Short mmCIF file of C-alpha atoms in Angstrom, two decimals:
data_model
loop_
_atom_site.label_atom_id
_atom_site.label_comp_id
_atom_site.label_asym_id
_atom_site.label_seq_id
_atom_site.Cartn_x
_atom_site.Cartn_y
_atom_site.Cartn_z
CA UNK A 1 -27.20 -3.71 -5.33
CA UNK A 2 -30.43 -5.01 -5.17
CA UNK A 3 -31.74 -7.17 -7.70
CA UNK A 4 -35.13 -5.88 -6.87
CA UNK A 5 -33.85 -2.45 -7.96
CA UNK A 6 -33.38 -1.73 -11.37
CA UNK A 7 -32.38 1.88 -12.65
CA UNK A 8 -32.56 2.83 -16.30
CA UNK A 9 -30.60 5.23 -18.22
CA UNK A 10 -33.57 7.40 -19.42
CA UNK A 11 -32.51 10.99 -17.02
CA UNK A 12 -33.35 13.46 -18.51
CA UNK A 13 -33.45 17.90 -17.36
CA UNK A 14 -37.51 18.66 -15.87
CA UNK A 15 -36.83 22.72 -16.18
CA UNK A 16 -39.94 22.86 -14.38
CA UNK A 17 -38.72 21.22 -11.27
CA UNK A 18 -34.92 22.42 -11.54
CA UNK A 19 -33.80 18.54 -11.48
CA UNK A 20 -32.72 15.51 -13.12
CA UNK A 21 -35.56 13.17 -12.71
CA UNK A 22 -34.60 9.23 -13.81
CA UNK A 23 -36.46 6.01 -13.60
CA UNK A 24 -35.90 2.51 -11.47
CA UNK A 25 -37.97 -0.97 -11.60
CA UNK A 26 -38.59 -1.85 -8.16
CA UNK A 27 -39.92 -5.18 -7.97
CA UNK A 28 -41.39 -4.61 -11.37
CA UNK A 29 -43.22 -1.42 -11.03
CA UNK A 30 -41.64 2.22 -12.51
CA UNK A 31 -40.73 4.74 -10.04
CA UNK A 32 -38.93 8.00 -10.64
CA UNK A 33 -36.44 9.40 -8.62
CA UNK A 34 -35.03 13.35 -9.18
CA UNK A 35 -32.21 15.15 -7.28
CA UNK A 36 -32.46 19.06 -8.00
CA UNK A 37 -29.37 20.50 -10.26
CA UNK A 38 -28.57 22.82 -7.34
CA UNK A 39 -27.82 19.28 -5.08
CA UNK A 40 -26.57 18.15 -8.28
CA UNK A 41 -23.80 20.42 -7.82
CA UNK A 42 -23.08 21.23 -4.16
CA UNK A 43 -22.81 17.28 -3.48
CA UNK A 44 -21.07 15.90 -6.81
CA UNK A 45 -19.61 18.45 -8.62
CA UNK A 46 -19.98 21.69 -11.03
CA UNK A 47 -20.79 21.64 -14.98
CA UNK A 48 -23.60 20.54 -16.94
CA UNK A 49 -25.73 18.81 -14.86
CA UNK A 50 -26.29 15.72 -17.38
CA UNK A 51 -22.69 15.10 -17.87
CA UNK A 52 -22.09 15.05 -13.96
CA UNK A 53 -25.18 12.81 -13.64
CA UNK A 54 -23.19 10.07 -15.81
CA UNK A 55 -20.34 10.65 -13.96
CA UNK A 56 -20.96 9.90 -10.50
CA UNK A 57 -24.44 7.91 -12.01
CA UNK A 58 -23.11 4.95 -9.71
CA UNK A 59 -23.04 7.32 -6.27
CA UNK A 60 -26.39 8.67 -7.77
CA UNK A 61 -27.65 5.38 -7.85
CA UNK A 62 -26.36 4.16 -4.19
CA UNK A 63 -27.98 7.22 -2.75
CA UNK A 64 -31.47 6.41 -4.61
CA UNK A 65 -31.45 2.28 -3.64
CA UNK A 66 -31.13 4.05 0.05
CA UNK A 67 -34.63 6.74 -0.25
CA UNK A 68 -36.10 3.65 -1.85
CA UNK A 69 -36.08 0.52 0.49
CA UNK A 70 -36.48 3.52 3.39
CA UNK A 71 -39.45 4.98 1.12
CA UNK A 72 -39.04 7.76 1.62
CA UNK A 73 -41.18 8.82 -1.86
CA UNK A 74 -43.16 11.65 -2.14
CA UNK A 75 -47.12 12.26 -2.39
CA UNK A 76 -46.62 12.24 -5.81
CA UNK A 77 -44.17 9.48 -5.52
CA UNK A 78 -41.05 10.72 -6.52
CA UNK A 79 -37.87 9.62 -4.28
CA UNK A 80 -36.01 12.99 -3.95
CA UNK A 81 -32.33 12.95 -3.33
CA UNK A 82 -32.10 16.59 -2.32
CA UNK A 83 -31.66 17.59 0.97
#
């Protein structure tokens, strides 16, 4: 894992985005990552979204790290891990 990227354990469900949102520090700056609940179920497992997220945290963080390093943030600054 990249030392300049540190994931926080602050994930929550954002109902308005139908996604799990979580934070990461990148070179000391807080950034936001998100994965839709549908993508979480399709790519990992169905079930209670926060429990699925916790179960696959390392895999999700690896995908998020790739998105961050590729600078794939949207106009709101979110790094979406959804297709």
